[in-house]
PDB file of C-alpha atoms in Angstrom:
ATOM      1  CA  UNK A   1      91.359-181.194  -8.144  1.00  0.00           C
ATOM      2  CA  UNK A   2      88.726-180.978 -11.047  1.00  0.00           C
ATOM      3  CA  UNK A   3      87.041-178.841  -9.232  1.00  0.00           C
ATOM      4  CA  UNK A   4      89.412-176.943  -7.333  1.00  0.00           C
ATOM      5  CA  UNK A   5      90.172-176.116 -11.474  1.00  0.00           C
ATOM      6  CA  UNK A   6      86.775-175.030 -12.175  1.00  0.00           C
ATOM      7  CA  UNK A   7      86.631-173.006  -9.416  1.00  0.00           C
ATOM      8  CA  UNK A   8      89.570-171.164 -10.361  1.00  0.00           C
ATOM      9  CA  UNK A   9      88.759-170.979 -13.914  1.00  0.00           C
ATOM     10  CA  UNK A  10      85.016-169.435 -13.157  1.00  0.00           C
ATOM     11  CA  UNK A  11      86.706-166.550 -10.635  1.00  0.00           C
ATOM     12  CA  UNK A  12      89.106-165.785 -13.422  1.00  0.00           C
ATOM     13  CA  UNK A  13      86.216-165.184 -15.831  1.00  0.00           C
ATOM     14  CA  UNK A  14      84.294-163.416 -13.514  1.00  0.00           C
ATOM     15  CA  UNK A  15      87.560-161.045 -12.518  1.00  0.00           C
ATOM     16  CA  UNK A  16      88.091-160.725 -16.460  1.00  0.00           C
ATOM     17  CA  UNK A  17      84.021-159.557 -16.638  1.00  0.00           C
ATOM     18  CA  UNK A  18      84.659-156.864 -14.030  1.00  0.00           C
ATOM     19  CA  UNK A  19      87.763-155.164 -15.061  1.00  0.00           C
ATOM     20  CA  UNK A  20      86.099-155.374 -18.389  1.00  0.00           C
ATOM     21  CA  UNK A  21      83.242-153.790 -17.472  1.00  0.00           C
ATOM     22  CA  UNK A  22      85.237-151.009 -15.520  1.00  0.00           C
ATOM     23  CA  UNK A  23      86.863-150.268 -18.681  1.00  0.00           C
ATOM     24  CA  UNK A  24      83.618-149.805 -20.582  1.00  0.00           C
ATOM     25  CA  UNK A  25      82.399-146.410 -19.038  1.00  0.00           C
ATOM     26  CA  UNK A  26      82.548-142.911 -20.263  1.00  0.00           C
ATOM     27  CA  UNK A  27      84.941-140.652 -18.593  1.00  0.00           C
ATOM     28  CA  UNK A  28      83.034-138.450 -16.263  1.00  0.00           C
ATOM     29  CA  UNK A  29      85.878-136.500 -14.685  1.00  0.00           C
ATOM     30  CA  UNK A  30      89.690-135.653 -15.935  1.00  0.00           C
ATOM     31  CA  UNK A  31      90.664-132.894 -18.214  1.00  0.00           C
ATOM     32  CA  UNK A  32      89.268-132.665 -22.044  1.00  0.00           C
ATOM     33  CA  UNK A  33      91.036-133.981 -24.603  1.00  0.00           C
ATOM     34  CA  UNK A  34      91.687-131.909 -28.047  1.00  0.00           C
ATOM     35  CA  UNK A  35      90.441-134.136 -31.397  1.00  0.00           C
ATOM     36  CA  UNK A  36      91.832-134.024 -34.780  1.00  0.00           C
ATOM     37  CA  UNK A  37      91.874-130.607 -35.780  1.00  0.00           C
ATOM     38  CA  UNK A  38      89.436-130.248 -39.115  1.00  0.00           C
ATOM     39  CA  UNK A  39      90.735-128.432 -41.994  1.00  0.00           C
ATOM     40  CA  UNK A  40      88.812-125.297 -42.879  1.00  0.00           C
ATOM     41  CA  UNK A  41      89.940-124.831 -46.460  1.00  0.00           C
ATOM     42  CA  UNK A  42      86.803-126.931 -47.771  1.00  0.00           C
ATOM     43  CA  UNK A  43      89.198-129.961 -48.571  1.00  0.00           C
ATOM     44  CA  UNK A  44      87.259-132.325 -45.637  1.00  0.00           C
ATOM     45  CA  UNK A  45      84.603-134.108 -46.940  1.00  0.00           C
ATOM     46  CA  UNK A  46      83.234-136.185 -44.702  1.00  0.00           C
ATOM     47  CA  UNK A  47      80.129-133.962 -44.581  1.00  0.00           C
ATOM     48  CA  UNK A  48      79.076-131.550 -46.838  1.00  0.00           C
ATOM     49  CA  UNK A  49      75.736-129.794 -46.739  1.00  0.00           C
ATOM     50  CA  UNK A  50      74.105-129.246 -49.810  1.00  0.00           C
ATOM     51  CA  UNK A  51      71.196-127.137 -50.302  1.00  0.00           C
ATOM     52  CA  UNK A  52      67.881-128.290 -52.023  1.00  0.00           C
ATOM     53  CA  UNK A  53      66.742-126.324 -54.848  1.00  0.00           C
ATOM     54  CA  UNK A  54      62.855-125.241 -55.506  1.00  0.00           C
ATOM     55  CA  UNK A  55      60.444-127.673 -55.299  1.00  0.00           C
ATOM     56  CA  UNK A  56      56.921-127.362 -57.169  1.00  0.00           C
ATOM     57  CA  UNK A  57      54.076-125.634 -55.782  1.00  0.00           C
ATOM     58  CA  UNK A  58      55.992-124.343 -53.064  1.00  0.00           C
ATOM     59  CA  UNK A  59      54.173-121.773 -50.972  1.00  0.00           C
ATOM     60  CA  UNK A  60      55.429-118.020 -50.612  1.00  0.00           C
ATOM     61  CA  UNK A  61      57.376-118.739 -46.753  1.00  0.00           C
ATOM     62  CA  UNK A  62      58.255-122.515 -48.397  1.00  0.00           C
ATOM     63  CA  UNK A  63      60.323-120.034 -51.340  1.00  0.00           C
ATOM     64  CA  UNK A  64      62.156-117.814 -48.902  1.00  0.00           C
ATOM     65  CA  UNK A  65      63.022-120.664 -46.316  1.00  0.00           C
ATOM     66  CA  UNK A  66      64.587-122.697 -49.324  1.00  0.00           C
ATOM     67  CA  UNK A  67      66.182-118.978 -50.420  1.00  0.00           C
ATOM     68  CA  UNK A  68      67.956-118.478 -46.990  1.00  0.00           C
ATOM     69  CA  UNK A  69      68.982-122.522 -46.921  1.00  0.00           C
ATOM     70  CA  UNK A  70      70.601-122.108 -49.871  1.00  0.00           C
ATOM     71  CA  UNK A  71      72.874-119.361 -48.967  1.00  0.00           C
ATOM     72  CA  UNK A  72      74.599-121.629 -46.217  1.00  0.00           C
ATOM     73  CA  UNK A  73      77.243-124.474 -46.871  1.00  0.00           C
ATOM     74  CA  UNK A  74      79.929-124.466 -48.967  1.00  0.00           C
ATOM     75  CA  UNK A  75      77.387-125.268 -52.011  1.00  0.00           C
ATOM     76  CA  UNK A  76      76.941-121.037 -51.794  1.00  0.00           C
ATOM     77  CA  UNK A  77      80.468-120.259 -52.899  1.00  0.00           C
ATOM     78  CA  UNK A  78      79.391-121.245 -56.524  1.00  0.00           C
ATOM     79  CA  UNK A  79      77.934-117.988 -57.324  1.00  0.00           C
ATOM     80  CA  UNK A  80      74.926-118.775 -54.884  1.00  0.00           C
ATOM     81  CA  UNK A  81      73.688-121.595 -57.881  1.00  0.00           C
ATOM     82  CA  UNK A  82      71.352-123.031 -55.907  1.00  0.00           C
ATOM     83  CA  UNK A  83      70.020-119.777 -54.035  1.00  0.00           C
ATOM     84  CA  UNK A  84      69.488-118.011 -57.739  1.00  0.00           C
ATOM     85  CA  UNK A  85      67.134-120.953 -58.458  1.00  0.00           C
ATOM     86  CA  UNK A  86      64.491-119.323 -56.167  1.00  0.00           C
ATOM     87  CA  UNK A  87      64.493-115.999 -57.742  1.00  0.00           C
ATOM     88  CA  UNK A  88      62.181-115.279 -60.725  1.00  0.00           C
ATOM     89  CA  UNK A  89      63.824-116.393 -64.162  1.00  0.00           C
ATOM     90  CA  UNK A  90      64.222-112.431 -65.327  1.00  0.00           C
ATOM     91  CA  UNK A  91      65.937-111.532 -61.523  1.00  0.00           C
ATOM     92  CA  UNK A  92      68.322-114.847 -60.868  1.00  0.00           C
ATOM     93  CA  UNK A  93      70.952-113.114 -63.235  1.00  0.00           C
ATOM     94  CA  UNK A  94      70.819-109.755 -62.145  1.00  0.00           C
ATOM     95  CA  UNK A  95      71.033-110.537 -58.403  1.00  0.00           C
ATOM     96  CA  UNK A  96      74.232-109.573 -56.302  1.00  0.00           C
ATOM     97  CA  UNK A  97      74.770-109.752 -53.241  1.00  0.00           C
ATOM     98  CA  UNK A  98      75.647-106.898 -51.443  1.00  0.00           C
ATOM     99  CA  UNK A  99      77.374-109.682 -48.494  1.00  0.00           C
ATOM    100  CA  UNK A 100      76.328-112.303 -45.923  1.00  0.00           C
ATOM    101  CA  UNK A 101      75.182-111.946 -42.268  1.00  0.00           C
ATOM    102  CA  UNK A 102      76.838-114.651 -40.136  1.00  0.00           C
ATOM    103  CA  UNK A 103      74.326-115.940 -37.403  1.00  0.00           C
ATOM    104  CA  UNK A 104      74.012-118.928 -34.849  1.00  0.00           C
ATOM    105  CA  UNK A 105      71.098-121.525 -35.828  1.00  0.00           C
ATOM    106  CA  UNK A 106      69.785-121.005 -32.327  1.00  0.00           C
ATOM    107  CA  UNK A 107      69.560-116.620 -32.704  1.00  0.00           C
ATOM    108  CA  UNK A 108      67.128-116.828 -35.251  1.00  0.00           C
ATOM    109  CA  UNK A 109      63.841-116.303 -35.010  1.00  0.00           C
ATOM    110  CA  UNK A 110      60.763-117.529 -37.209  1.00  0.00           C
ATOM    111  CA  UNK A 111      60.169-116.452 -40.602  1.00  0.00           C
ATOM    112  CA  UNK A 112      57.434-114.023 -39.933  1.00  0.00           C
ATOM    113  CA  UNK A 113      55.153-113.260 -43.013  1.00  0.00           C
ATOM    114  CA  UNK A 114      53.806-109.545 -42.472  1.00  0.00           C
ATOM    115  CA  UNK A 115      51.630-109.444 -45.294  1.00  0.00           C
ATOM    116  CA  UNK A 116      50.953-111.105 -48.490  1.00  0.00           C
ATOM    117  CA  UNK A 117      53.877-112.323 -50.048  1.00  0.00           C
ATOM    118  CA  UNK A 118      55.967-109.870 -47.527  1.00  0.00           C
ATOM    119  CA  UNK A 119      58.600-111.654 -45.129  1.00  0.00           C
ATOM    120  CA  UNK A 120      60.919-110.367 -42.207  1.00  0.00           C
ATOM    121  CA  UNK A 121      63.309-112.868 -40.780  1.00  0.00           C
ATOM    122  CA  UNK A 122      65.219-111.284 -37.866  1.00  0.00           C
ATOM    123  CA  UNK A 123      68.862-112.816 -36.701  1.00  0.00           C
ATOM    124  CA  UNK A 124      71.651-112.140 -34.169  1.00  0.00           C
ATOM    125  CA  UNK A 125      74.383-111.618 -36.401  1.00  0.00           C
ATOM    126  CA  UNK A 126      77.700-113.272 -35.429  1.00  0.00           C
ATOM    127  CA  UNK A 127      79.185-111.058 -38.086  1.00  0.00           C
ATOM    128  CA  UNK A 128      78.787-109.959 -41.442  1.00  0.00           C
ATOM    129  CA  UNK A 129      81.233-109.870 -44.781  1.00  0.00           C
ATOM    130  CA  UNK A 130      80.960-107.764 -47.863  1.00  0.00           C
ATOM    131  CA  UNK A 131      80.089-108.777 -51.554  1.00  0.00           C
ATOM    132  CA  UNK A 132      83.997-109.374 -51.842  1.00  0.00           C
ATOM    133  CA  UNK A 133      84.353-111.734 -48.735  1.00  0.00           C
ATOM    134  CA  UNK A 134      85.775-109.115 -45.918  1.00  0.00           C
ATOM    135  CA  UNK A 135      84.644-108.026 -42.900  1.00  0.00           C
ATOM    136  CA  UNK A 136      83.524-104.410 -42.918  1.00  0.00           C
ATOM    137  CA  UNK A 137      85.466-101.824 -40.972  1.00  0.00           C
ATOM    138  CA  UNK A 138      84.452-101.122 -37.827  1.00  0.00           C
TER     139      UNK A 138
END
Protein backbone atom coordinates (compact mmCIF):
# COMPACT_ATOMS: atom_id res chain seq x y z
CA UNK A 1 0.00 0.00 0.00
CA UNK A 2 3.06 2.27 0.94
CA UNK A 3 4.12 1.97 -2.13
CA UNK A 4 1.23 1.73 -4.24
CA UNK A 5 1.12 5.60 -2.39
CA UNK A 6 4.42 6.57 -3.55
CA UNK A 7 3.83 5.54 -6.76
CA UNK A 8 0.89 7.59 -7.09
CA UNK A 9 2.29 10.50 -5.38
CA UNK A 10 5.62 10.54 -7.80
CA UNK A 11 3.17 10.34 -11.19
CA UNK A 12 1.22 13.20 -9.72
CA UNK A 13 4.39 15.29 -9.42
CA UNK A 14 5.64 14.34 -12.54
CA UNK A 15 1.99 15.18 -14.33
CA UNK A 16 2.12 18.57 -12.23
CA UNK A 17 5.98 19.12 -13.89
CA UNK A 18 4.57 18.66 -17.39
CA UNK A 19 1.51 20.71 -17.52
CA UNK A 20 3.75 23.14 -15.80
CA UNK A 21 6.18 23.15 -18.17
CA UNK A 22 3.54 23.37 -21.08
CA UNK A 23 2.42 26.46 -19.54
CA UNK A 24 5.86 28.03 -19.49
CA UNK A 25 6.36 28.71 -23.32
CA UNK A 26 6.00 31.78 -25.38
CA UNK A 27 3.09 31.94 -27.64
CA UNK A 28 4.27 31.24 -31.11
CA UNK A 29 0.97 31.33 -32.98
CA UNK A 30 -2.64 33.10 -32.17
CA UNK A 31 -3.53 36.63 -32.87
CA UNK A 32 -1.52 39.75 -31.15
CA UNK A 33 -2.63 41.15 -28.29
CA UNK A 34 -2.91 45.18 -27.84
CA UNK A 35 -0.83 46.47 -24.42
CA UNK A 36 -1.60 49.35 -22.30
CA UNK A 37 -1.89 52.17 -24.44
CA UNK A 38 1.03 54.89 -23.32
CA UNK A 39 0.05 58.37 -22.86
CA UNK A 40 1.69 60.80 -25.25
CA UNK A 41 1.17 64.03 -23.35
CA UNK A 42 4.72 63.62 -21.57
CA UNK A 43 2.90 62.64 -18.21
CA UNK A 44 4.57 58.75 -18.40
CA UNK A 45 7.61 58.55 -16.78
CA UNK A 46 8.81 55.43 -16.68
CA UNK A 47 11.54 56.43 -19.15
CA UNK A 48 12.67 59.60 -20.00
CA UNK A 49 15.70 60.33 -22.14
CA UNK A 50 17.77 63.00 -21.16
CA UNK A 51 20.43 64.44 -23.15
CA UNK A 52 24.12 64.91 -21.93
CA UNK A 53 25.48 68.26 -22.12
CA UNK A 54 29.26 69.16 -23.40
CA UNK A 55 31.88 67.38 -22.07
CA UNK A 56 35.61 68.82 -21.97
CA UNK A 57 37.93 68.53 -24.72
CA UNK A 58 35.42 67.25 -26.90
CA UNK A 59 36.51 66.96 -30.51
CA UNK A 60 34.75 68.98 -33.45
CA UNK A 61 32.26 65.60 -34.68
CA UNK A 62 32.16 64.74 -30.56
CA UNK A 63 30.35 68.72 -30.43
CA UNK A 64 27.86 68.20 -33.21
CA UNK A 65 26.91 64.50 -32.24
CA UNK A 66 26.16 65.82 -28.59
CA UNK A 67 24.34 69.02 -30.60
CA UNK A 68 21.94 66.68 -32.59
CA UNK A 69 21.43 64.30 -29.20
CA UNK A 70 20.31 67.03 -27.52
CA UNK A 71 17.59 68.09 -29.76
CA UNK A 72 15.71 64.66 -29.17
CA UNK A 73 13.59 63.69 -25.99
CA UNK A 74 11.34 65.56 -24.26
CA UNK A 75 14.46 67.35 -22.40
CA UNK A 76 14.33 69.65 -25.99
CA UNK A 77 10.98 71.25 -25.26
CA UNK A 78 12.80 73.50 -22.63
CA UNK A 79 13.96 75.97 -25.06
CA UNK A 80 16.56 73.33 -26.44
CA UNK A 81 18.65 73.98 -22.74
CA UNK A 82 20.76 71.38 -23.20
CA UNK A 83 21.33 71.71 -27.12
CA UNK A 84 22.28 75.70 -26.53
CA UNK A 85 25.07 74.37 -24.26
CA UNK A 86 27.05 73.31 -27.40
CA UNK A 87 26.91 76.54 -29.15
CA UNK A 88 29.61 79.20 -28.49
CA UNK A 89 28.75 81.41 -25.32
CA UNK A 90 28.07 84.72 -27.73
CA UNK A 91 25.61 82.32 -30.26
CA UNK A 92 23.58 80.00 -27.51
CA UNK A 93 21.22 83.11 -27.00
CA UNK A 94 20.74 84.21 -30.32
CA UNK A 95 19.96 80.76 -31.79
CA UNK A 96 16.35 79.87 -33.10
CA UNK A 97 15.31 77.34 -34.59
CA UNK A 98 13.78 77.65 -37.71
CA UNK A 99 11.92 73.76 -36.82
CA UNK A 100 12.81 70.07 -36.41
CA UNK A 101 13.24 67.26 -39.01
CA UNK A 102 11.58 64.07 -37.73
CA UNK A 103 13.71 60.93 -38.77
CA UNK A 104 13.94 57.09 -37.91
CA UNK A 105 17.28 56.14 -35.88
CA UNK A 106 17.88 53.54 -38.56
CA UNK A 107 17.62 56.42 -41.88
CA UNK A 108 20.47 58.18 -40.76
CA UNK A 109 23.57 58.06 -41.99
CA UNK A 110 27.12 58.89 -40.38
CA UNK A 111 28.16 62.21 -39.43
CA UNK A 112 30.42 62.92 -42.30
CA UNK A 113 33.09 65.68 -41.62
CA UNK A 114 33.85 67.35 -45.16
CA UNK A 115 36.46 69.53 -44.08
CA UNK A 116 37.89 71.06 -41.08
CA UNK A 117 35.46 71.80 -38.62
CA UNK A 118 32.67 71.37 -41.59
CA UNK A 119 29.90 68.57 -40.99
CA UNK A 120 26.96 67.15 -43.21
CA UNK A 121 24.68 64.69 -41.54
CA UNK A 122 22.11 63.43 -44.07
CA UNK A 123 18.54 61.84 -42.77
CA UNK A 124 15.28 60.40 -44.19
CA UNK A 125 12.94 62.69 -42.77
CA UNK A 126 9.74 61.17 -41.33
CA UNK A 127 8.48 64.71 -41.28
CA UNK A 128 9.33 68.03 -40.33
CA UNK A 129 7.52 70.93 -38.00
CA UNK A 130 8.07 74.64 -37.97
CA UNK A 131 9.69 76.94 -35.24
CA UNK A 132 6.00 77.09 -33.81
CA UNK A 133 5.40 73.22 -33.62
CA UNK A 134 3.19 72.61 -37.02
CA UNK A 135 3.63 70.75 -39.84
CA UNK A 136 4.27 72.83 -42.94
CA UNK A 137 1.71 72.94 -45.71
CA UNK A 138 2.06 70.76 -48.27
Amino acid sequence: MMRLRAAAAALAAALVAVVLTACAGLPTSGPVNAGVDIPDDGSSSDFVFIPKGPVEDATPQQIVEGFIAAGSGPGANANWATAREFLAPEFRNQWKPAGVTVYSAGDREPIQEISENEFVLTVTPVATLDAAGAAPHR
